[in-house]
CSV table of C-alpha atoms in Angstrom, one decimal:
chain,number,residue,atom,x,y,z
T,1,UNK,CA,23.1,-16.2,-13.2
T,2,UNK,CA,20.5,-13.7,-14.2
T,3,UNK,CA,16.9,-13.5,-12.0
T,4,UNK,CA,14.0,-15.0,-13.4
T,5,UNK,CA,11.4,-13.1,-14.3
T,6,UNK,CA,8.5,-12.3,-12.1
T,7,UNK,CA,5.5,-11.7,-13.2
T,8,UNK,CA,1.9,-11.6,-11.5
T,9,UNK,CA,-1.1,-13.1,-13.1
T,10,UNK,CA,-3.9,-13.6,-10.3
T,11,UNK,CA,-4.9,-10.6,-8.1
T,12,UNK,CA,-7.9,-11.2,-5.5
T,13,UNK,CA,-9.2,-8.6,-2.9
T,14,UNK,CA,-12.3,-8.8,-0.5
T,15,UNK,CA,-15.0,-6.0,-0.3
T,16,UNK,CA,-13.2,-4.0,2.5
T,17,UNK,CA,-15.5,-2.6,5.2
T,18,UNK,CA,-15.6,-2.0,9.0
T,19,UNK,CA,-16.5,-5.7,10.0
T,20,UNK,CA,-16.9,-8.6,8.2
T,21,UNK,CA,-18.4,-10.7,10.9
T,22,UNK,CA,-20.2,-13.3,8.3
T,23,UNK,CA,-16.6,-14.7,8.0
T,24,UNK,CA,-13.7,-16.1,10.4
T,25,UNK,CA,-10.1,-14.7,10.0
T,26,UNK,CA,-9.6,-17.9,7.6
T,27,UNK,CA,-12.8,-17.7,5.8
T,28,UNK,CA,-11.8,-13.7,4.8
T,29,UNK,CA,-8.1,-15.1,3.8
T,30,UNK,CA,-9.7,-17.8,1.9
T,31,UNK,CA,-12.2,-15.8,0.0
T,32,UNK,CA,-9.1,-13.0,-0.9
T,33,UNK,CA,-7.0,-16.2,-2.0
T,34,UNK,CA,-9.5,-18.0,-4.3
T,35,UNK,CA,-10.1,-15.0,-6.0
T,36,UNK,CA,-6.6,-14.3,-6.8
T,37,UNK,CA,-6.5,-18.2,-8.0
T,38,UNK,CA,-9.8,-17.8,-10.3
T,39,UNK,CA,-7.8,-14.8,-11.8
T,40,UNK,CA,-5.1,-16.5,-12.8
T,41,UNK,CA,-6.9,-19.3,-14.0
T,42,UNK,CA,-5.4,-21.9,-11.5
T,43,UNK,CA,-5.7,-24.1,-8.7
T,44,UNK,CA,-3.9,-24.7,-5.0
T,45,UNK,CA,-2.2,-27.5,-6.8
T,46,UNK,CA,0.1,-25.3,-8.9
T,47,UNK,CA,0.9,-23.1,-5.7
T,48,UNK,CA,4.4,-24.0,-4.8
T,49,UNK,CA,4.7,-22.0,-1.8
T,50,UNK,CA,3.1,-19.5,0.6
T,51,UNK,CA,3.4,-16.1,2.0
T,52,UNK,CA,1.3,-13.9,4.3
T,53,UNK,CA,1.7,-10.9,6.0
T,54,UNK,CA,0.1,-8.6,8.9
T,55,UNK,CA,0.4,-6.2,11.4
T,56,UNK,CA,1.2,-7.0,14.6
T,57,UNK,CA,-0.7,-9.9,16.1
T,58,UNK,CA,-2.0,-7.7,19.0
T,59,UNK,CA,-4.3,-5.8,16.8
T,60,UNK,CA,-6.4,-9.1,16.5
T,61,UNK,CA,-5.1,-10.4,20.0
T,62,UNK,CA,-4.3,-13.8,18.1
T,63,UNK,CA,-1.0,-14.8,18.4
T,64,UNK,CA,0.9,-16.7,15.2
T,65,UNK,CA,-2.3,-16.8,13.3
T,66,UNK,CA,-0.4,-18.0,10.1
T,67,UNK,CA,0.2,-21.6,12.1
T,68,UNK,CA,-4.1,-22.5,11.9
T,69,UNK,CA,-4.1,-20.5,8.5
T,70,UNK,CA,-2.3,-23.0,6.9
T,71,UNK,CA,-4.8,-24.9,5.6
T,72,UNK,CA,-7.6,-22.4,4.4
T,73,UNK,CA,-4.7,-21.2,2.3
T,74,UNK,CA,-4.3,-24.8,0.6
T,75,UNK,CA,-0.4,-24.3,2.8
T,76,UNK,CA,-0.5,-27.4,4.4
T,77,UNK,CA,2.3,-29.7,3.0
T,78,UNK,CA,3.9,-26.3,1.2
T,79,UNK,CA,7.0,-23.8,2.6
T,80,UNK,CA,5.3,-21.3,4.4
T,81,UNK,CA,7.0,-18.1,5.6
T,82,UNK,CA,5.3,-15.1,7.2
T,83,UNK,CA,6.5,-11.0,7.1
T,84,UNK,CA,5.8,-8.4,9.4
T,85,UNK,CA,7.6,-4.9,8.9
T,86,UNK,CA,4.4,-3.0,10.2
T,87,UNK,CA,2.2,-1.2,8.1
T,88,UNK,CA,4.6,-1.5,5.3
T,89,UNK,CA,4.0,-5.8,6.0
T,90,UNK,CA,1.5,-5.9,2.8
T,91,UNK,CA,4.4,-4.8,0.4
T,92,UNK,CA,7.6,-6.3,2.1
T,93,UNK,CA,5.3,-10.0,2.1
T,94,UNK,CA,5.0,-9.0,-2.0
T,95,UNK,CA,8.5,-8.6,-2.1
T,96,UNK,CA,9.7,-11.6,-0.4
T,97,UNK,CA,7.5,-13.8,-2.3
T,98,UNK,CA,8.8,-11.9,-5.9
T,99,UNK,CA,12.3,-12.8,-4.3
T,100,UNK,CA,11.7,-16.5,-4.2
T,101,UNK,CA,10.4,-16.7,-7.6
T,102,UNK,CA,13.4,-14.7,-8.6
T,103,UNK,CA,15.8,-16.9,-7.2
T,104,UNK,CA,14.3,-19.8,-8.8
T,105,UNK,CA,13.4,-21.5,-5.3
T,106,UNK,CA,9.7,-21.4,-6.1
T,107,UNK,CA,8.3,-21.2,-10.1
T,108,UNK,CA,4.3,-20.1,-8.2
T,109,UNK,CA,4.4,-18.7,-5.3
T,110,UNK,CA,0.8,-17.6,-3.4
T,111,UNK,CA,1.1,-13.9,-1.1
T,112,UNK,CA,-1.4,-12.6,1.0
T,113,UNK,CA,-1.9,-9.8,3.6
T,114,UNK,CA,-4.9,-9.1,6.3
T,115,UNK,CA,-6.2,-7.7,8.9
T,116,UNK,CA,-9.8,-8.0,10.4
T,117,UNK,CA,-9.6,-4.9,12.5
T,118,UNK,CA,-13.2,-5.1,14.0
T,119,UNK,CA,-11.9,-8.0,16.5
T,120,UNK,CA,-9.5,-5.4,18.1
T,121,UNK,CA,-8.6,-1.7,18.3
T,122,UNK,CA,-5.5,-0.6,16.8
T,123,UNK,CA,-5.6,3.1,17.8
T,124,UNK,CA,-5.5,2.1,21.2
T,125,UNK,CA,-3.7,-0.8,21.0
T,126,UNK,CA,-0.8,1.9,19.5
T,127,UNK,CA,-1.4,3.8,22.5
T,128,UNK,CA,-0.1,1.4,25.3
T,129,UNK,CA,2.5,3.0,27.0
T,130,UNK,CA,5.9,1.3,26.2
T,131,UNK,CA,9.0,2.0,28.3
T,132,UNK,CA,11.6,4.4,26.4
T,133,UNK,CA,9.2,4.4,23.9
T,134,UNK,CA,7.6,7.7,22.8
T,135,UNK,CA,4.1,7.6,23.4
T,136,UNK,CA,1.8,7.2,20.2
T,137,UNK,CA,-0.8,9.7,21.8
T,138,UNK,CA,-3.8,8.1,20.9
T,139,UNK,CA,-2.9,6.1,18.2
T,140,UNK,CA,-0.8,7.3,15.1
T,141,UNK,CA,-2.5,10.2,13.9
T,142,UNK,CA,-0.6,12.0,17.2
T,143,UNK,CA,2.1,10.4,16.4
T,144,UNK,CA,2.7,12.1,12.9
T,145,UNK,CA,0.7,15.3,13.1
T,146,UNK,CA,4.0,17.3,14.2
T,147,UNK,CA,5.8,15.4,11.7
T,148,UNK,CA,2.7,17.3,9.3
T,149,UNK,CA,3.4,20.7,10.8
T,150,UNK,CA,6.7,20.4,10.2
T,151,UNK,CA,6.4,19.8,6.0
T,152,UNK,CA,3.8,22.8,6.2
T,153,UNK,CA,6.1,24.9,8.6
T,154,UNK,CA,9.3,24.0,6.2
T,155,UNK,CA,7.3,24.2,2.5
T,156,UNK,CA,4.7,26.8,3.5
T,157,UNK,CA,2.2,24.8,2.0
T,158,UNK,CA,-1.5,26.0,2.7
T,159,UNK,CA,-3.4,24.0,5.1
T,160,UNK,CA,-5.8,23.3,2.4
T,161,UNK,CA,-3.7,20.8,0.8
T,162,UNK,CA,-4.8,18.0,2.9
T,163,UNK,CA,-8.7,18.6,2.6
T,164,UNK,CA,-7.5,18.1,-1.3
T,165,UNK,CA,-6.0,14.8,-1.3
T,166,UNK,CA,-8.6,13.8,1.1
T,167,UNK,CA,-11.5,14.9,-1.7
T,168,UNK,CA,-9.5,13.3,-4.1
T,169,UNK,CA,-9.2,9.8,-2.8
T,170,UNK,CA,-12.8,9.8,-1.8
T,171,UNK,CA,-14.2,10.8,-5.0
T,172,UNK,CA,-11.8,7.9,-6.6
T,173,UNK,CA,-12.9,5.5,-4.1
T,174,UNK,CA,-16.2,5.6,-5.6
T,175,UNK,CA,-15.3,4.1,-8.9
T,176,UNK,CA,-13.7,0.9,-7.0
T,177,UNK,CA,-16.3,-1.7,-5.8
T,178,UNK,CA,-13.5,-3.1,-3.3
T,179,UNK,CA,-13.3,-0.2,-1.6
T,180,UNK,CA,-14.0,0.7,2.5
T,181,UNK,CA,-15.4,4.3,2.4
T,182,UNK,CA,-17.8,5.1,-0.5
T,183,UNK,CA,-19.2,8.8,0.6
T,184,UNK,CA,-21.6,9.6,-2.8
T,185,UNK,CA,-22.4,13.0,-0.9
T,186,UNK,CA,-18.3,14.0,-0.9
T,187,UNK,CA,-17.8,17.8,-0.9
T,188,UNK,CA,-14.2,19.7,-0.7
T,189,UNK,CA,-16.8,21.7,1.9
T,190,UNK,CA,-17.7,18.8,3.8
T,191,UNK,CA,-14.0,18.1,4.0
T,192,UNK,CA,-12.8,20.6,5.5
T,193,UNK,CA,-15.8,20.7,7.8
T,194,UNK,CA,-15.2,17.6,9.4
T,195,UNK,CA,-13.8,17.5,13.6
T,196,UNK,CA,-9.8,18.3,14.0
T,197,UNK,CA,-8.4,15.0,15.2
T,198,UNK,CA,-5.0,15.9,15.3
T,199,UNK,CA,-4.1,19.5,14.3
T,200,UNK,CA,-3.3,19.8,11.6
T,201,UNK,CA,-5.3,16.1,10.7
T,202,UNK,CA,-9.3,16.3,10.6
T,203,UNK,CA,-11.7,13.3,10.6
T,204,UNK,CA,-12.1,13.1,7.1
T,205,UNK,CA,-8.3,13.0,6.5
T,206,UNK,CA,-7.8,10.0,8.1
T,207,UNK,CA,-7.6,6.2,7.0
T,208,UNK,CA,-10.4,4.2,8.3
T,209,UNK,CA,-10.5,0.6,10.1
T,210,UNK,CA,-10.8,-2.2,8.3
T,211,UNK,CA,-11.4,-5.9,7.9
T,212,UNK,CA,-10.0,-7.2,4.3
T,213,UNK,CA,-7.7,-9.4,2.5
T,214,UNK,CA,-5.3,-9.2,-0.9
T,215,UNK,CA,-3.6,-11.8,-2.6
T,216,UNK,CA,-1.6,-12.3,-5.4
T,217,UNK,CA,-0.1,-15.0,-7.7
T,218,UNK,CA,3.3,-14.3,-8.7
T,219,UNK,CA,5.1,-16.8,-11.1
T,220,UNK,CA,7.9,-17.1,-13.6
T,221,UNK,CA,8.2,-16.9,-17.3
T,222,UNK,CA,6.9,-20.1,-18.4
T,223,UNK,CA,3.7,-19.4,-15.9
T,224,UNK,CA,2.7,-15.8,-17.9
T,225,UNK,CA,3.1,-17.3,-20.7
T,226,UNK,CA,0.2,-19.4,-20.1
T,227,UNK,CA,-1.7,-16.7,-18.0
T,228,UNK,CA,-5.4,-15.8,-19.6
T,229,UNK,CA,-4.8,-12.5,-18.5
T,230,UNK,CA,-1.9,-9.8,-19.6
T,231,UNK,CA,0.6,-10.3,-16.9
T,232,UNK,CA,2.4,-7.6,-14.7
T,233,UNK,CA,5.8,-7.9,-14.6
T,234,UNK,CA,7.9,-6.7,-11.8
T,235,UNK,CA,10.8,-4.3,-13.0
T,236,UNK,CA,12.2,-3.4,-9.4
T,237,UNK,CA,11.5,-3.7,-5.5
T,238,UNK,CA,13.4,-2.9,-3.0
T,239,UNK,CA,12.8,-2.8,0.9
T,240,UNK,CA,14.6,-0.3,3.3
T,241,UNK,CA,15.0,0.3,7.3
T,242,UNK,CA,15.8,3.0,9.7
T,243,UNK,CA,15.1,3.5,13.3
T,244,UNK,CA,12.0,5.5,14.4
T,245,UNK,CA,14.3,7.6,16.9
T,246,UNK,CA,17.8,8.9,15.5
T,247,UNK,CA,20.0,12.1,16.0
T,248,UNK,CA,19.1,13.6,13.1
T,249,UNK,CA,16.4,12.3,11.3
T,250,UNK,CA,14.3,14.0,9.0
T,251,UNK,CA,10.3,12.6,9.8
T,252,UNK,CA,9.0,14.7,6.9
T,253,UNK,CA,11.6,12.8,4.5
T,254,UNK,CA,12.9,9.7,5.8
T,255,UNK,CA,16.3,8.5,4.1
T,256,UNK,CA,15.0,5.4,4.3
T,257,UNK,CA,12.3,6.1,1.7
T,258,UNK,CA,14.5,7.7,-0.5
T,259,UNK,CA,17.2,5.2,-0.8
T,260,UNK,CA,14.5,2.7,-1.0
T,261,UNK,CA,12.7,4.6,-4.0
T,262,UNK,CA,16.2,4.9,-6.0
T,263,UNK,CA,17.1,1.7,-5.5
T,264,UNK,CA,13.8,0.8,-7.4
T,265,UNK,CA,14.4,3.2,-10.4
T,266,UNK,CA,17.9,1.9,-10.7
T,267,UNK,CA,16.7,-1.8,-11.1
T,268,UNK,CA,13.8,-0.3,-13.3
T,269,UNK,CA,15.8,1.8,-15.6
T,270,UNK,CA,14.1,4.6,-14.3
T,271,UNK,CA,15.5,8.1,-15.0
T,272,UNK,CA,13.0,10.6,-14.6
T,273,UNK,CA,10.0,9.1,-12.5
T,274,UNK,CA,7.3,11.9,-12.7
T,275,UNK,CA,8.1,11.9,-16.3
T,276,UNK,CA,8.3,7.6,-16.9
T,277,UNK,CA,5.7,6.4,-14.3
T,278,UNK,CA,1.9,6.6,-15.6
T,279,UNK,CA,0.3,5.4,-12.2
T,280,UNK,CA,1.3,6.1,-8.4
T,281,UNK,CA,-0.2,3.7,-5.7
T,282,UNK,CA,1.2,5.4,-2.4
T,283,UNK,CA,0.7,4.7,1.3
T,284,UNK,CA,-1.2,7.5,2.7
T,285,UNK,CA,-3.1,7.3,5.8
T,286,UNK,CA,-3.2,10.7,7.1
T,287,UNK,CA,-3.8,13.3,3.4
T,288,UNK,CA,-0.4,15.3,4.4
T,289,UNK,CA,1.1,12.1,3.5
T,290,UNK,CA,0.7,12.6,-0.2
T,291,UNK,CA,2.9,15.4,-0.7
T,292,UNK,CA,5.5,14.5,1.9
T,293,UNK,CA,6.0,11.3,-0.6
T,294,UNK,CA,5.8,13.2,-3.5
T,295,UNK,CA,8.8,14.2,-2.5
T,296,UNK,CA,10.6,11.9,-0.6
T,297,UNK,CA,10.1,9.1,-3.9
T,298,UNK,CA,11.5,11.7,-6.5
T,299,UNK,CA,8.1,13.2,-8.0
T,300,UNK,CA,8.8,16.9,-6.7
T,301,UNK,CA,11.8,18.8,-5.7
T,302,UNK,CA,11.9,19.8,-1.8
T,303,UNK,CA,9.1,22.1,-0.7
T,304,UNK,CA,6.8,21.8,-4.2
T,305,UNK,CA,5.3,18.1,-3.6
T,306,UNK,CA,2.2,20.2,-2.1
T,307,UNK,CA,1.7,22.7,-5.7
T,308,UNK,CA,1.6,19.1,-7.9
T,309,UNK,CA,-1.8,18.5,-5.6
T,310,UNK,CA,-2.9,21.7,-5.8
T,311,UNK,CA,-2.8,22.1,-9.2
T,312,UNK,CA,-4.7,18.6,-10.1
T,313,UNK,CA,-1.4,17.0,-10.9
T,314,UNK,CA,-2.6,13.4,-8.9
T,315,UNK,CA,-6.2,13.9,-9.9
T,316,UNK,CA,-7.2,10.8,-11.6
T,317,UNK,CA,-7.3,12.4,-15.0
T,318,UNK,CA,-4.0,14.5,-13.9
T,319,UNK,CA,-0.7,14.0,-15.7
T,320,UNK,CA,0.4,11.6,-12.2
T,321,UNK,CA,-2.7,9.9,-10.6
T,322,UNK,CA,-2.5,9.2,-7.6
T,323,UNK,CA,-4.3,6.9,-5.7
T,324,UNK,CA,-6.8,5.4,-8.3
T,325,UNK,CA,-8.4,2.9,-6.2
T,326,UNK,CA,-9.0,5.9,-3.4
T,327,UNK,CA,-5.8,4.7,-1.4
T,328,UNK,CA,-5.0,3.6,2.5
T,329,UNK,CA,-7.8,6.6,3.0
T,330,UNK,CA,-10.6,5.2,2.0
T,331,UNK,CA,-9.7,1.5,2.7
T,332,UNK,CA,-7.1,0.4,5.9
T,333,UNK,CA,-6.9,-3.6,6.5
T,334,UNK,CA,-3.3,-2.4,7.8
T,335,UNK,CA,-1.6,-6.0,7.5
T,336,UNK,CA,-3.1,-5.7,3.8
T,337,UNK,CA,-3.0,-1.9,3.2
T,338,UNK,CA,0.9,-2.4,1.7
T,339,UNK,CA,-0.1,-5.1,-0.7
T,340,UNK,CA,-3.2,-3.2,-2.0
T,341,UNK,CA,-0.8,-0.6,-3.2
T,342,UNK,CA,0.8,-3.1,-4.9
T,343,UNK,CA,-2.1,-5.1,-6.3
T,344,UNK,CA,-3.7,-1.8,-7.4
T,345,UNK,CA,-0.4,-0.8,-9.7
T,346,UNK,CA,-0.4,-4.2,-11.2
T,347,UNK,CA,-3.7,-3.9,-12.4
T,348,UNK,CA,-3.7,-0.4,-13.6
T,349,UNK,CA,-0.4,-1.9,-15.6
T,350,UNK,CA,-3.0,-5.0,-16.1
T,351,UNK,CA,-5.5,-2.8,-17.8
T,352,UNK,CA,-7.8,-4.3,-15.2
T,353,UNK,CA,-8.6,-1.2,-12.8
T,354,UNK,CA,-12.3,-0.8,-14.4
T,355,UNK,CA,-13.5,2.2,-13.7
T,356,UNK,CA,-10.7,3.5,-12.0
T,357,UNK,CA,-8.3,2.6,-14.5
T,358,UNK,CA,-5.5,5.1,-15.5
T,359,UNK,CA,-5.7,5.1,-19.7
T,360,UNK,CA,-2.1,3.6,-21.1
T,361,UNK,CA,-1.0,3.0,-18.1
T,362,UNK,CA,2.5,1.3,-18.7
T,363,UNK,CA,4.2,1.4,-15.7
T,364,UNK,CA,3.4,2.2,-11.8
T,365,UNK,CA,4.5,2.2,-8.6
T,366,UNK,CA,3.3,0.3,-5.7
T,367,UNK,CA,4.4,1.8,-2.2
T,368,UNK,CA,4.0,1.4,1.5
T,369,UNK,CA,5.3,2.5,4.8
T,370,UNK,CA,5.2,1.4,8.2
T,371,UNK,CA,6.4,1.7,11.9
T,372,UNK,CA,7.0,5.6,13.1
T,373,UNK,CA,8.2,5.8,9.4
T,374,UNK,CA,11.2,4.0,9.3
T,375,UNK,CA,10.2,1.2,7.2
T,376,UNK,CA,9.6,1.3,3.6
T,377,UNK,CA,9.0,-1.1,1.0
T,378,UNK,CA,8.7,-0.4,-3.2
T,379,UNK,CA,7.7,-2.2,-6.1
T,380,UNK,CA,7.4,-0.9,-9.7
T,381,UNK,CA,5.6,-3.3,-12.5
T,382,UNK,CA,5.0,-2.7,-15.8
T,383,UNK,CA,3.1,-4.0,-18.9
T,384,UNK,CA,6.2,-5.5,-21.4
T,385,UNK,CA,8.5,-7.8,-19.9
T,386,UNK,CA,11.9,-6.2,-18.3
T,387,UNK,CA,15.1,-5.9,-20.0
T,388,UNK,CA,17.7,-7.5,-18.9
């Protein structure tokens, strides 16, 4: 039996800042929810099922939030299931919930991702020393630095690249109301000005903290069909896994990510992706990031991901934007970080980016990674309907 379509016709995000301390965890998961509802022009009656994602539950110090959740997230009564693969959580929770519509368990499924980061600490909640561990060194800016200096040592890239991306996602972050950081004063100067956190990493290079929420509605044929909005349908996802610690793994390109990326353009029909893909949403939290992925999701051969941002390539008016919405950089809910990514490519596919809306966009990828790297999750949506 062939899988049912999935298409997503609500999208909701909150305004993502440092602390939203007008609203409780459920009040900030309810407001990302009804939005996503509104947009698709339905109700918590036509939700079938439920599922949410986040980072670890330490980074709130609220254990199994999901269980008092419930019913701000009109769950109660409803299947229920909750996802955690790290900072990648945000896009496995999308997948799983495009999986059950899919498979034809649900037709309307309801996914949502969070974190509210102001009632805890991550950075040094990722420090706690954990026995035969390695040590996060002040949360996980130290923990991929070296992986950093190794791409720069291996490519030769400049060490200006990263002030670049960093620039870039700022500048774009100003034409998206949802987003965290929005820096009107921006230079490349003032960039590359800013402390050295983790050498190679300055302070404007890194993501921020956030409190925020994303939801989506994904639903069948028959539901885009009577959608108000144009629909995004999902042409391939894929998750993947490796451990953080192996004999012989590459941190600057995971295989993980790779297999996970061509798994995606096999389902998609994807031959060429920096030719075929209009839009890239990618998970980067530290600017390096951009052009390690570049090449580790098939944009750019080994060792030239670095001269496609140099030469304005993923500029917002270059030939492969990305990062629209100003990316994990300028706005870090982590549980949610994943599923922004994901959001953010179905409404540039949508046509409903606003100002930061890539012109034609047809088709674009929504990525995210998590844990020291080692997992990776992948979804690429589109504006027609897949083949089959």
């Amino acid at each position: 039996m062939s899988k049912e379509p999935v298409a997503v016709v609500g999208i909701g995000q909150t305004k993502h800042v440092s602390a939203r301390r007008d609203v409780s965890l459920a009040g900030l998961v309810r407001e990302a929810a009804v939005r996503a509802l509104e947009d698709a022009a339905l109700t918590w009656v036509d939700i079938d099922a439920v599922v949410i994602g986040k980072a670890p539950d330490f980074f709130e110090g609220l254990m199994m939030p999901e269980l008092y959740l419930a019913d701000a997230l009109g769950a109660v009564g409803k299947p229920m299931l909750r996802v955690h693969t790290a900072g990648s959580v945000g896009g496995s929770t999308a997948l799983v919930a495009a999986n059950l519509v899919a498979a034809r368990v649900h037709r309307t499924v309801l996914t949502l991702a969070f974190e509210k980061q102001s009632e805890s600490n991550a950075m040094w909640g990722l420090s706690l020393p954990i026995p035969f561990q390695q040590p996060l060194l002040a949360g996980a800016g130290g923990f991929f630095a070296p992986h950093v200096r190794a791409y720069m040592r291996r490519t030769g890239a400049p060490d200006t690249v990263g002030s670049l991306v960093a620039y870039k996602d700022r500048r774009n972050a100003l034409k998206n109301p949802y987003a965290h950081i929005h820096d009107p004063d921006i230079t490349l100067e003032k960039v590359q000005a800013a402390p050295m956190l983790w050498d190679p990493i300055r302070y404007s290079e890194t993501c921020p903290s956030s409190d925020g929420a994303c939801a989506m509605i994904l639903t069948d044929r028959t539901g885009a069909d009577r959608s108000p909005h144009p629909p995004a349908w999902v042409h391939g996802g894929a998750m993947r896994s490796e451990p953080t610690l192996f004999a012989g793994k590459d941190f600057v390109s995971p295989q993980a990510g790779k297999d996970c990326a061509a798994d995606v353009y096999r389902q998609a029909g994807i031959n060429d992706p920096r030719r075929e893909i209009d839009a890239v949403e990618m998970y980067v939290p530290f600017s390096w990031y951009e052009p390690m992925w570049l090449e580790n999701l098939g944009f750019a051969a080994e060792g030239e991901g670095w001269k496609l941002t140099e030469s304005g390539v993923t500029e917002l008016d270059g030939d492969l934007p990305v990062n629209p919405s100003g990316g994990v950089l300028s706005t870090n809910p982590i549980g949610a970080s994943g599923m922004i990514r994901f959001a953010e490519a179905a409404l540039q596919v949508r046509g409903q980016a606003g100002e930061h809306q890539v012109p034609d966009a047809r088709k674009a990828l929504g990525h995210a990674y998590g844990g020291g790297a080692q997992f990776f999750s992948m979804w690429l949506v589109g504006a027609e309907l897949p083949r089959t």
